Coordinates of C-alpha atoms in Angstrom, one line a residue:
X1 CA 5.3 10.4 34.5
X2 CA 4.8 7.9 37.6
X3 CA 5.0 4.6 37.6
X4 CA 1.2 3.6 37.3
X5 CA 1.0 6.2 34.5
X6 CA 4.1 4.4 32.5
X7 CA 2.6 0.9 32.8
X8 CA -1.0 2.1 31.7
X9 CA 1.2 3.8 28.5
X10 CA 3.2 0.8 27.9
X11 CA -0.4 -1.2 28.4
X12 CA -1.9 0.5 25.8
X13 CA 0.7 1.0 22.7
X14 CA 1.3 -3.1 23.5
X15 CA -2.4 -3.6 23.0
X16 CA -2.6 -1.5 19.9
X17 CA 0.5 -3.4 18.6
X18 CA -0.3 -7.1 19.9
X19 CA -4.0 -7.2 18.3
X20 CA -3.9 -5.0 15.2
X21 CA -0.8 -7.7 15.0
X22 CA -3.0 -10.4 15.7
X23 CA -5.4 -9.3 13.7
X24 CA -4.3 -8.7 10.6
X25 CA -1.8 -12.1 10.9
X26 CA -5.3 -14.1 11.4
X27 CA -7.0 -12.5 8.5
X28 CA -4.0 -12.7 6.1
X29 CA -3.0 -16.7 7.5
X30 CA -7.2 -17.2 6.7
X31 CA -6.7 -15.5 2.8
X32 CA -3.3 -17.8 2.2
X33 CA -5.3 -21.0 3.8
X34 CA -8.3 -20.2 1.3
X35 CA -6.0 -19.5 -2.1
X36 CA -3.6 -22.3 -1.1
X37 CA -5.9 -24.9 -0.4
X38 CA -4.2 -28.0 2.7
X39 CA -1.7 -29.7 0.6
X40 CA -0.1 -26.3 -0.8
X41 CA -0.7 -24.5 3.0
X42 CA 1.1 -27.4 4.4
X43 CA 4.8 -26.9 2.5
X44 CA 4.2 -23.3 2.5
X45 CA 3.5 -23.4 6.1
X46 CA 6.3 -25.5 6.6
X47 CA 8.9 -23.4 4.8
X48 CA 8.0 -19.8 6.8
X49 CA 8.6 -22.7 9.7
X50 CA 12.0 -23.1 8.7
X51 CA 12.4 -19.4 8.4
X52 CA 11.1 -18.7 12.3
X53 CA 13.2 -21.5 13.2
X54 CA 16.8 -19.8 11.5
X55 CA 15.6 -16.0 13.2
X56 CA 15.3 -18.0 16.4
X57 CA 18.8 -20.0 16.2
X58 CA 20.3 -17.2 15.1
X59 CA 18.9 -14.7 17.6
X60 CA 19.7 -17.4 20.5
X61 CA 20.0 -15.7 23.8
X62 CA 20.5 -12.4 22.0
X63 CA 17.4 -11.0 22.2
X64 CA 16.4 -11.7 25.3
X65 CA 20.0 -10.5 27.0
X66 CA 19.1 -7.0 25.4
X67 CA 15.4 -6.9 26.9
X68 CA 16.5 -8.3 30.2
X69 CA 19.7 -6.1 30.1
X70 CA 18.5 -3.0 29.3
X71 CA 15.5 -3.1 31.0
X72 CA 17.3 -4.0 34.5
X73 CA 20.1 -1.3 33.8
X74 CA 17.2 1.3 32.7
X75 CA 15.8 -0.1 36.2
X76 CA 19.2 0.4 38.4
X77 CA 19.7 3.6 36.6
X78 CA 23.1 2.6 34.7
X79 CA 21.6 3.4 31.2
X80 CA 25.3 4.5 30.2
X81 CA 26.2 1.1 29.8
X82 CA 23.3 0.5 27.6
X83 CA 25.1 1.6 23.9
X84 CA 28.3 -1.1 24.8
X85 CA 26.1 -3.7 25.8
X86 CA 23.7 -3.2 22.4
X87 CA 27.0 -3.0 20.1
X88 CA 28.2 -6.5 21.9
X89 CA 25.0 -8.0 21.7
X90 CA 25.2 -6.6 17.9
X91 CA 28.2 -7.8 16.6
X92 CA 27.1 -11.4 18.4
X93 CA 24.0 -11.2 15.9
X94 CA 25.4 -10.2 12.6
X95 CA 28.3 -13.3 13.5
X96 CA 25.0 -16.1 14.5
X97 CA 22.9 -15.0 11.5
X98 CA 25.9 -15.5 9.2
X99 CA 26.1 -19.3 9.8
X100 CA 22.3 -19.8 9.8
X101 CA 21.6 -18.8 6.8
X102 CA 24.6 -20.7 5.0
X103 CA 23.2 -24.0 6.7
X104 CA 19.8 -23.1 6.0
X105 CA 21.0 -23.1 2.2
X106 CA 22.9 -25.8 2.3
X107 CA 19.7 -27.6 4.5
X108 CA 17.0 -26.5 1.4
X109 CA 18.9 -27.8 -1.4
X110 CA 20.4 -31.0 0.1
X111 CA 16.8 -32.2 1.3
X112 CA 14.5 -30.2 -1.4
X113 CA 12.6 -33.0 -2.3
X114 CA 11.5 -34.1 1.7
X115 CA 10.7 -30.6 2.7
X116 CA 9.5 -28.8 -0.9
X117 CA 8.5 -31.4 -3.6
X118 CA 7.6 -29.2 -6.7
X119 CA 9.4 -25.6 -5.2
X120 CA 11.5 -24.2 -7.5
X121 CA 14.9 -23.7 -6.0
X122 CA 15.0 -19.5 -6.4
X123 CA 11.6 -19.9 -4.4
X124 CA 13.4 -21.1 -2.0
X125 CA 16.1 -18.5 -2.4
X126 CA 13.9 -16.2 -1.1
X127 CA 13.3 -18.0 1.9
X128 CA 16.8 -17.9 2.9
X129 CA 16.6 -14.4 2.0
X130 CA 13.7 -14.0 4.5
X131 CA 15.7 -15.0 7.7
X132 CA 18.2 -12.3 6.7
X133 CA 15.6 -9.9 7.4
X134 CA 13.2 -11.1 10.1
X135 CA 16.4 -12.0 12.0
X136 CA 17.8 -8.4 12.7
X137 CA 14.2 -6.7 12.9
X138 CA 13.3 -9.4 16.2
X139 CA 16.9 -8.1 17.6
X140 CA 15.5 -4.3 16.9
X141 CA 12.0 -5.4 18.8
X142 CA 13.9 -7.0 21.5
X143 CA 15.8 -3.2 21.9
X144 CA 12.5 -1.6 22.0
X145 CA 11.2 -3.8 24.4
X146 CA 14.2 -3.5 27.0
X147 CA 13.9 0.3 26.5
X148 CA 10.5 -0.6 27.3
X149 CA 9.4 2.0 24.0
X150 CA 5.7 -0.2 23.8
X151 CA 5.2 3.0 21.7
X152 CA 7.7 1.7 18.6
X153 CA 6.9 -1.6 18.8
X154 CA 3.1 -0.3 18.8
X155 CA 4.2 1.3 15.2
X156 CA 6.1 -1.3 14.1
X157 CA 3.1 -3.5 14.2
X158 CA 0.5 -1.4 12.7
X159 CA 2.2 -0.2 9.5
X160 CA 4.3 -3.8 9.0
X161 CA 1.2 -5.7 9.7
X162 CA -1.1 -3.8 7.7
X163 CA 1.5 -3.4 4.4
X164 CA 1.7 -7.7 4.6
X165 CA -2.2 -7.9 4.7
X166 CA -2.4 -5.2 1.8
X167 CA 0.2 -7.5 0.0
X168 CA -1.6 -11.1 0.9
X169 CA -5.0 -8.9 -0.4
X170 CA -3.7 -8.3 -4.0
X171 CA -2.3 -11.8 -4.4
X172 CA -5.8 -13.3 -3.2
X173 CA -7.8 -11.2 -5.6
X174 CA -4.9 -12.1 -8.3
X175 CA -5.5 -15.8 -7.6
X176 CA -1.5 -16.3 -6.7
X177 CA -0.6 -19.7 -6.0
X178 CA 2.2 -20.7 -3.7
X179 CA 5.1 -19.2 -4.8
X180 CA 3.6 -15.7 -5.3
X181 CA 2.9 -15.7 -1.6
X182 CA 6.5 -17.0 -0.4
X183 CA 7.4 -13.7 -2.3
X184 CA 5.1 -11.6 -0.4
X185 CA 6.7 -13.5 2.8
X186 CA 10.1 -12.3 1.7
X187 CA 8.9 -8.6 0.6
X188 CA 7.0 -8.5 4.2
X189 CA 10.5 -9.4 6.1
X190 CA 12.0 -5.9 4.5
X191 CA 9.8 -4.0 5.5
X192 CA 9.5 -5.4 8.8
X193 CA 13.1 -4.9 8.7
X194 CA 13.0 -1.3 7.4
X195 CA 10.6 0.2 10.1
X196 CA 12.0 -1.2 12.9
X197 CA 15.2 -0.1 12.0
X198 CA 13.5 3.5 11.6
X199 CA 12.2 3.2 15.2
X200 CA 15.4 1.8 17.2
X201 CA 17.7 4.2 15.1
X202 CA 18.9 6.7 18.3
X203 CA 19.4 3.4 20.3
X204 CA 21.9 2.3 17.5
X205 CA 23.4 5.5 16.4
X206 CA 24.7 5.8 19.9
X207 CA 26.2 2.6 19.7
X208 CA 29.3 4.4 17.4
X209 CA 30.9 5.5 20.6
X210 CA 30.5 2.9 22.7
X211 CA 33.4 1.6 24.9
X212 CA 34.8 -1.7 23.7
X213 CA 33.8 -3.3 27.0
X214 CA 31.3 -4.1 29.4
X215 CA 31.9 -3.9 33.8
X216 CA 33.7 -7.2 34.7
X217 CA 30.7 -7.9 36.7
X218 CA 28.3 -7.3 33.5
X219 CA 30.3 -9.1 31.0
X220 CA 30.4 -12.5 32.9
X221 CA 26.5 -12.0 33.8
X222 CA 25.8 -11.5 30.0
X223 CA 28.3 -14.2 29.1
X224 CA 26.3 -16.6 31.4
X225 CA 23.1 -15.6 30.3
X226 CA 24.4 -16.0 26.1
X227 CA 25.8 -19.2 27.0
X228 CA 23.0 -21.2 28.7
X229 CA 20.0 -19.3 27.2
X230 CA 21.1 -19.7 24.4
X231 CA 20.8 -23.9 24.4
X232 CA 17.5 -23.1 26.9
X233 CA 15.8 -20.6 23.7
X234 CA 16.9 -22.9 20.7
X235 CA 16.0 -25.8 22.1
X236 CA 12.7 -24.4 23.7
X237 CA 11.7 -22.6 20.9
X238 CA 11.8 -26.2 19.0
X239 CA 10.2 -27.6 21.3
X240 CA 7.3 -25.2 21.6
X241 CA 7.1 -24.6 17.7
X242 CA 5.3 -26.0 15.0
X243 CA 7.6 -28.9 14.3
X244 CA 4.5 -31.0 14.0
X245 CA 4.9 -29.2 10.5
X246 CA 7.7 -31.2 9.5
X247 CA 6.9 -34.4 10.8
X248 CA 3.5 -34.2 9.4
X249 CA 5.0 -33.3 6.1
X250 CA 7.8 -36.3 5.9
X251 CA 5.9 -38.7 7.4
X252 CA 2.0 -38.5 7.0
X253 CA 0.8 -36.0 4.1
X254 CA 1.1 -32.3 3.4
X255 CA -2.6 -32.0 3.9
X256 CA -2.1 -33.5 7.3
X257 CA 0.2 -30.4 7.8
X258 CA -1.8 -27.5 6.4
X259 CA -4.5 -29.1 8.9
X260 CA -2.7 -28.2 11.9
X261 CA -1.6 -25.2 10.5
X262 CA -4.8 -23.9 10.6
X263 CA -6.1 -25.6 14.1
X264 CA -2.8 -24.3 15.3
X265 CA -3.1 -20.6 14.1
X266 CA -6.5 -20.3 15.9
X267 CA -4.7 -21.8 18.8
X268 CA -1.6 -19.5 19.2
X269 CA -3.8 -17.0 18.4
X270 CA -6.2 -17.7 21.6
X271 CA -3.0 -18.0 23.5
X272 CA -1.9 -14.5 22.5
X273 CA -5.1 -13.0 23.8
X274 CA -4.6 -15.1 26.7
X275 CA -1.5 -13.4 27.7
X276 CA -2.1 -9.9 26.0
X277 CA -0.1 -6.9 26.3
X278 CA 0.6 -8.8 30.1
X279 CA 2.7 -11.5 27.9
X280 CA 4.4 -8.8 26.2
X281 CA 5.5 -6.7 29.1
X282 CA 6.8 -9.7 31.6
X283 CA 10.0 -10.2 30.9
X284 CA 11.0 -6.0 31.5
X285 CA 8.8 -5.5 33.8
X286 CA 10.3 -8.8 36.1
X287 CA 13.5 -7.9 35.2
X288 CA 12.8 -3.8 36.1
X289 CA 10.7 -5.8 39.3
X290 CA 14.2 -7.8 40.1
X291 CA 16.6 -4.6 39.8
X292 CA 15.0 -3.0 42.8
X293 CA 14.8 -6.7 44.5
X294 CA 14.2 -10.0 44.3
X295 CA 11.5 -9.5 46.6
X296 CA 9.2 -7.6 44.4
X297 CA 9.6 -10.2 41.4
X298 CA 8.8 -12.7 43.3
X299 CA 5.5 -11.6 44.6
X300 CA 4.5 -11.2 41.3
X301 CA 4.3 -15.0 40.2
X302 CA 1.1 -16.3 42.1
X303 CA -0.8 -13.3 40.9
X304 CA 0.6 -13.3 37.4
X305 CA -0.5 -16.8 37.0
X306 CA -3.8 -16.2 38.0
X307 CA -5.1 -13.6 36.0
X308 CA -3.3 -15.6 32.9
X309 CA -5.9 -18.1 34.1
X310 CA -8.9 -15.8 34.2
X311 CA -7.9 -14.7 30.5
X312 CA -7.1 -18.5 29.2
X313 CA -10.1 -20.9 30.7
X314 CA -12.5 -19.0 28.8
X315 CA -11.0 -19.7 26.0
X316 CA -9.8 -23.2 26.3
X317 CA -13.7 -23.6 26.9
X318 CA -14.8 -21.8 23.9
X319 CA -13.0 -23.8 21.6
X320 CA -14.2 -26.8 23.2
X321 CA -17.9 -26.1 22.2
X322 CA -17.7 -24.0 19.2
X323 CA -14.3 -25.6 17.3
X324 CA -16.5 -26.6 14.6
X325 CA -18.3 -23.8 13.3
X326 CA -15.7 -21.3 14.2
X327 CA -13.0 -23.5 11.2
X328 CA -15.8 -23.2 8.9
X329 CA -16.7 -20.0 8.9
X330 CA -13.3 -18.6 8.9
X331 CA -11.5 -21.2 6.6
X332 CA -14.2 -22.9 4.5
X333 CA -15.6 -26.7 4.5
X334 CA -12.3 -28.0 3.4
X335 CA -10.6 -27.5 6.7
X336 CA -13.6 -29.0 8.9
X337 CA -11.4 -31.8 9.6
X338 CA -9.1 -29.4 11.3
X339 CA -12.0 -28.3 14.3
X340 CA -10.6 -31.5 16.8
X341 CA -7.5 -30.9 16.5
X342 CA -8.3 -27.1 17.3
X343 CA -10.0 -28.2 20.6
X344 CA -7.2 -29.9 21.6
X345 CA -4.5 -27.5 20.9
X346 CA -6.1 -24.9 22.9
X347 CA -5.6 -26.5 25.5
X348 CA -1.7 -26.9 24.9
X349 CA -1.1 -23.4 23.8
X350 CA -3.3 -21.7 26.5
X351 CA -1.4 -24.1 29.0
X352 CA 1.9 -22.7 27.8
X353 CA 0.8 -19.4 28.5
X354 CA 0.1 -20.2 32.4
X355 CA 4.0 -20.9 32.8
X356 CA 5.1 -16.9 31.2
X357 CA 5.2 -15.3 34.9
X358 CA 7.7 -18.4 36.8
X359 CA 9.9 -18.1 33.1
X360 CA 9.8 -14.4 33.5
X361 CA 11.3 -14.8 36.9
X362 CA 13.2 -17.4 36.8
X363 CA 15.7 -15.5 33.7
X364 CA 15.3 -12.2 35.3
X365 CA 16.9 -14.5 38.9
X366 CA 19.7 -15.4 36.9
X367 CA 18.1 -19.2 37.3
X368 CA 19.0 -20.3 33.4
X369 CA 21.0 -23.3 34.4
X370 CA 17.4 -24.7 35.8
X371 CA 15.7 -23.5 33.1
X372 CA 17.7 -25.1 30.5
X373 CA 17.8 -28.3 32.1
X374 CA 14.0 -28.2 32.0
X375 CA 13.6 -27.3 28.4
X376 CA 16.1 -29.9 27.3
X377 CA 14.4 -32.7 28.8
X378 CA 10.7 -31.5 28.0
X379 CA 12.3 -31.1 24.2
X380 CA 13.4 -34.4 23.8
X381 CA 10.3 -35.8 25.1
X382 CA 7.9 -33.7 22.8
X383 CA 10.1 -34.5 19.7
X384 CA 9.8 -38.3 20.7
X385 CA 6.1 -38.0 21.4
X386 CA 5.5 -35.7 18.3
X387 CA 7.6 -38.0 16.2
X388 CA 6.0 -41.3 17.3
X389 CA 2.3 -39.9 17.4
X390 CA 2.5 -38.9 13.8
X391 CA 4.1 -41.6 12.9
X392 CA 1.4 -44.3 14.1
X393 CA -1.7 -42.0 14.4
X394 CA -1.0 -38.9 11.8
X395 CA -2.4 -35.4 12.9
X396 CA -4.1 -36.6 15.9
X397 CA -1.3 -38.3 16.8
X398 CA 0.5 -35.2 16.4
X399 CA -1.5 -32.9 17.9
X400 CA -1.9 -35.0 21.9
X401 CA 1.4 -35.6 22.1
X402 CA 1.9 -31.4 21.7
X403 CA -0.9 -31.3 24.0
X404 CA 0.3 -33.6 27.1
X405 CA 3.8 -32.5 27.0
X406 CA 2.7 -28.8 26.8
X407 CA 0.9 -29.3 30.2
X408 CA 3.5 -31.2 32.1
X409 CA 6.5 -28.2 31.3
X410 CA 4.0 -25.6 31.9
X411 CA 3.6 -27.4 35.6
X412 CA 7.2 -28.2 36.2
X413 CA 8.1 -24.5 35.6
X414 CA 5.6 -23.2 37.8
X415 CA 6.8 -25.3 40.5
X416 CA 10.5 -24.4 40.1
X417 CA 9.8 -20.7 40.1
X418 CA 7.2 -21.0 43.6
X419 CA 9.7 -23.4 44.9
X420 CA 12.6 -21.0 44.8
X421 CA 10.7 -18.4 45.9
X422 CA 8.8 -20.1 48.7
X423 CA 5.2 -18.9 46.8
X424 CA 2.1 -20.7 46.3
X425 CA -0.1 -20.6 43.9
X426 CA -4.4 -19.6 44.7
X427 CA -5.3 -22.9 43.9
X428 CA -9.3 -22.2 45.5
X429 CA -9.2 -18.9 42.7
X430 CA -8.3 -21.2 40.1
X431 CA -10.7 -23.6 40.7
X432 CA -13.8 -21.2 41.0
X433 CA -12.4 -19.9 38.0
X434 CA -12.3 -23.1 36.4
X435 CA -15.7 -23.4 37.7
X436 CA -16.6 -19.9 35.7
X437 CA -15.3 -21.2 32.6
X438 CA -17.0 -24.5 32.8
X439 CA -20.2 -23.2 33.4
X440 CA -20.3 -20.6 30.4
X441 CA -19.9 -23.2 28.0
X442 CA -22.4 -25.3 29.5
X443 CA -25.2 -22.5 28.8
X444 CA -23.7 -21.9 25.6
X445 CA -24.1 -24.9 24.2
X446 CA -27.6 -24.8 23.0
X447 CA -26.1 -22.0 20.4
X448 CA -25.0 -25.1 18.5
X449 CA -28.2 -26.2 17.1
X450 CA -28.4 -23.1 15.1
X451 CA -27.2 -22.4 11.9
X452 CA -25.3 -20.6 10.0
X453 CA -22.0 -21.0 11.5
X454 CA -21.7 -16.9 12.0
X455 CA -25.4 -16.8 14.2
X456 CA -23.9 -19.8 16.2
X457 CA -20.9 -18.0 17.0
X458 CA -22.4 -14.9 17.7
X459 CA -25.4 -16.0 19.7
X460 CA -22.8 -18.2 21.7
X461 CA -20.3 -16.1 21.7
X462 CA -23.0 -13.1 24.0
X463 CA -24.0 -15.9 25.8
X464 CA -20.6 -16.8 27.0
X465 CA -19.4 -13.5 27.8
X466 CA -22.4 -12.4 30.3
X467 CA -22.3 -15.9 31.9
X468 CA -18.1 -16.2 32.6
X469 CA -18.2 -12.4 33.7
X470 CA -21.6 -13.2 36.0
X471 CA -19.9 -15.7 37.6
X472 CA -16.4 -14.3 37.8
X473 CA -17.9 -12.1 40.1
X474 CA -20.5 -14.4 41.7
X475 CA -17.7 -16.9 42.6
X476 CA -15.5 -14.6 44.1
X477 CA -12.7 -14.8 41.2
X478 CA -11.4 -11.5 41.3
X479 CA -9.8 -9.7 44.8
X480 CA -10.9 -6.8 45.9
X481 CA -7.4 -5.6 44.2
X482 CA -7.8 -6.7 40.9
X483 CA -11.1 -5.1 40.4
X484 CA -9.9 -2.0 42.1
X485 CA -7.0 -1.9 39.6
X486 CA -9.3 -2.6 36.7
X487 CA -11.4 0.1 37.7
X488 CA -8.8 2.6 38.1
X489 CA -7.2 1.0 34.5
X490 CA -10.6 1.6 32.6
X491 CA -11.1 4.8 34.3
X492 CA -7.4 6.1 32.4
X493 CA -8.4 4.7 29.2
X494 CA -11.8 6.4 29.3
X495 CA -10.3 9.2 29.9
X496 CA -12.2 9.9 33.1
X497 CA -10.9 11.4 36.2

């Protein structure tokens, strides 16, 4: 298969897996919002938060050494290294998760009346329970990804997603209250577990005959990579989480909490579209890009960026006309309140998005040291701001502070990446597509005086989608290049020659 014909396969198992995913996670998170009500989605939202938090922590640096590893030896064509580096990276895991999971015990029942008023402690059993299986099936993911198999994280998605959504559907109908669902949580992490285990298997049998060690020149490159990634992932991942959850939840309400839960569902979710199966693919295909030269990596930033734009402003602008009646339709009256804080989070999540190609780069360059020292500083200044907003001003409080510091560590990586690499950005294309975006929402705007909130989404929803596409073109947005390759793209999936 050539090159072009692997990326269009990769493209399309990672779109099949990213939105069914997507999917099927919005419509279940919508069915636990409805049953649970705010208060009891904001400590149930805060415990899977813990969970995501341990997987992370104990997956620090891991995961992203096998995808960058793998994928840049698949690239240089030294894939017999590949079953030592995954039995290294293996042993790391099993040793990480160990100690997470006894402090996340020892965390649960020393402060189980901050974090869980009213949980019964083996409820939260089976949250620590949880991180023993989410945490291996993300390292089995991250060796799929590195192999760059899109095709078994494709199937990993479907039939995981689908059996949780089956699960969440019978304790909806069964009217389950909080603790029913924490157990279809823990029940969903097995099987998560369980078929990506089934999918990675020939990647880990041959990891019974591996050599003990790694190339001198490999082991201190993967040592580096543990050993400042590591710090750079935990403390980024904090940084870029929900931990509005548990501030919200010590210090202004759990209803506060299960607010921004839902605001900030709708928000990651827009931000996954934004990025797409691109998102998903960046960090092999930089690293695959670096393997044959820095050179070819490099040139990918500007135009990364830019089509991340195209795919974000649009939505960044939807949600700033139709916040409101989207939150109602999909999560009922009760969570109206939730519609500004939507708007606004949009904006942070979608300008996270923007920074994927320079952080792609920058890790696959061996530029961690940078990295870190950017994440540490823009963590401690969210976690002030977060901690301080909700402290005087509650979920709005919360939710700007996520918002302004989201934007200023999107910027800063972008301009580390183009200034190492002597790049500049099309600021003229992002304007006009700024300019698309903008003027989309303007004309569908009058959509909002109808009513129910389904007709105004739909009526604005066509409206949008002709206008931003008109002017896309109009405007000049796309290069001769990109439409060439979209042409050629739909032409594949069509099926035409």
């Amino acid at each position: 298969m050539t090159e072009r014909g692997k990326v269009l396969a990769n493209t399309g198992f990672s779109s099949v897996g990213l939105y069914t995913e997507y999917l099927f996670g919005l419509i279940a998170s919508i069915m636990v919002a409805r049953a649970l009500g705010p208060e009891d989605l904001g400590i149930y939202s805060l415990l899977v938060w813990i969970v995501s938090m341990a997987v992370i922590v104990a997956n620090a640096g891991i995961t992203t050494a096998a995808i960058k590893f793998i994928a840049e030896l698949h690239g240089s064509g030294k894939t017999m290294l590949i079953p030592a580096l995954v039995a290294r990276l293996r042993r790391l895991q099993r040793i990480m998760l160990s100690v997470v999971v006894l402090a996340v015990a020892i965390t649960l029942v020393l402060a189980h009346d901050r974090l869980a008023p009213g949980v019964v402690f083996w409820v939260l059993g089976l949250v620590v329970a949880s991180v023993l299986m989410r945490a291996p099936y993300m390292f089995n993911i991250a060796l799929a990804k590195g192999a760059q198999d899109f095709r078994s994280t494709a199937i990993i998605a479907v039939v995981s997603a689908s059996a949780n959504l089956a699960m969440i559907a019978v304790a909806l109908a069964w009217r389950a209250s909080l603790p029913v669902f924490v157990i279809v949580f823990a029940v969903s992490g097995v099987v998560y577990f369980l078929v990506s285990q089934w999918r990675v298997r020939r990647i880990l049998q041959d990891t019974n005959d591996a050599p003990v060690s790694l190339p001198a020149d490999l082991e201190s490159r993967l040592g580096h990579h543990l050993r400042i990634v590591a710090i750079s992932i935990v403390l980024g991942s904090i940084g870029s989480s929900e931990i509005e959850l548990l501030f919200l939840n010590i210090l202004a309400t759990p209803s506060d909490a299960g607010m921004f839960k839902v605001a900030n569902a709708l928000a990651m979710g827009a931000a996954l579209l934004a990025s797409g199966v691109l998102g998903a693919q960046l960090l092999p295909m930089m690293a695959s890009a670096y393997g044959r030269g820095p050179e070819q990596a490099a040139s990918r930033i500007a135009a990364t960026t830019a089509w991340l734009f195209v795919l974000g402003a649009p939505l960044v602008a939807l949600g700033a006309i139709f916040s409101v009646p989207l939150i109602k339709f999909l999560y009922g009256s009760a969570f109206a309140p939730a519609a500004g804080a939507l708007s606004i989070l949009l904006v942070a999540r979608v300008a996270s998005t923007l920074g994927q190609g320079a952080s792609a780069y920058l890790v696959s360059a061996d530029r961690q040291t940078a990295l870190m020292q950017l994440t540490l500083l823009f963590t401690a200044l969210r976690l002030a701001g977060v901690y301080i907003g909700t402290l005087y001003f509650g979920l709005m409080g919360a939710v700007v502070s996520s918002a302004v510091f989201a934007v200023l560590g999107t910027v800063s990586t972008v301009w580390l990446a183009l200034r190492d690499t002597s790049a500049k950005l099309p600021w003229s294309r992002l304007l006009r597509i700024a300019a698309a975006a903008a003027l989309a929402a303007l004309c569908s705007m009058p959509a909002t005086w109808l009513h129910p909130p389904l007709l105004v989404l739909t009526v604005g929803g066509i409206v949008f989608v002709v206008v931003y596409l008109a002017a896309l073109w109009l405007m000049g947005c796309l290069e001769d290049a990109d439409a060439e390759y979209v042409r050629r793209l739909m032409k594949r999936v069509t099926g035409k020659s």
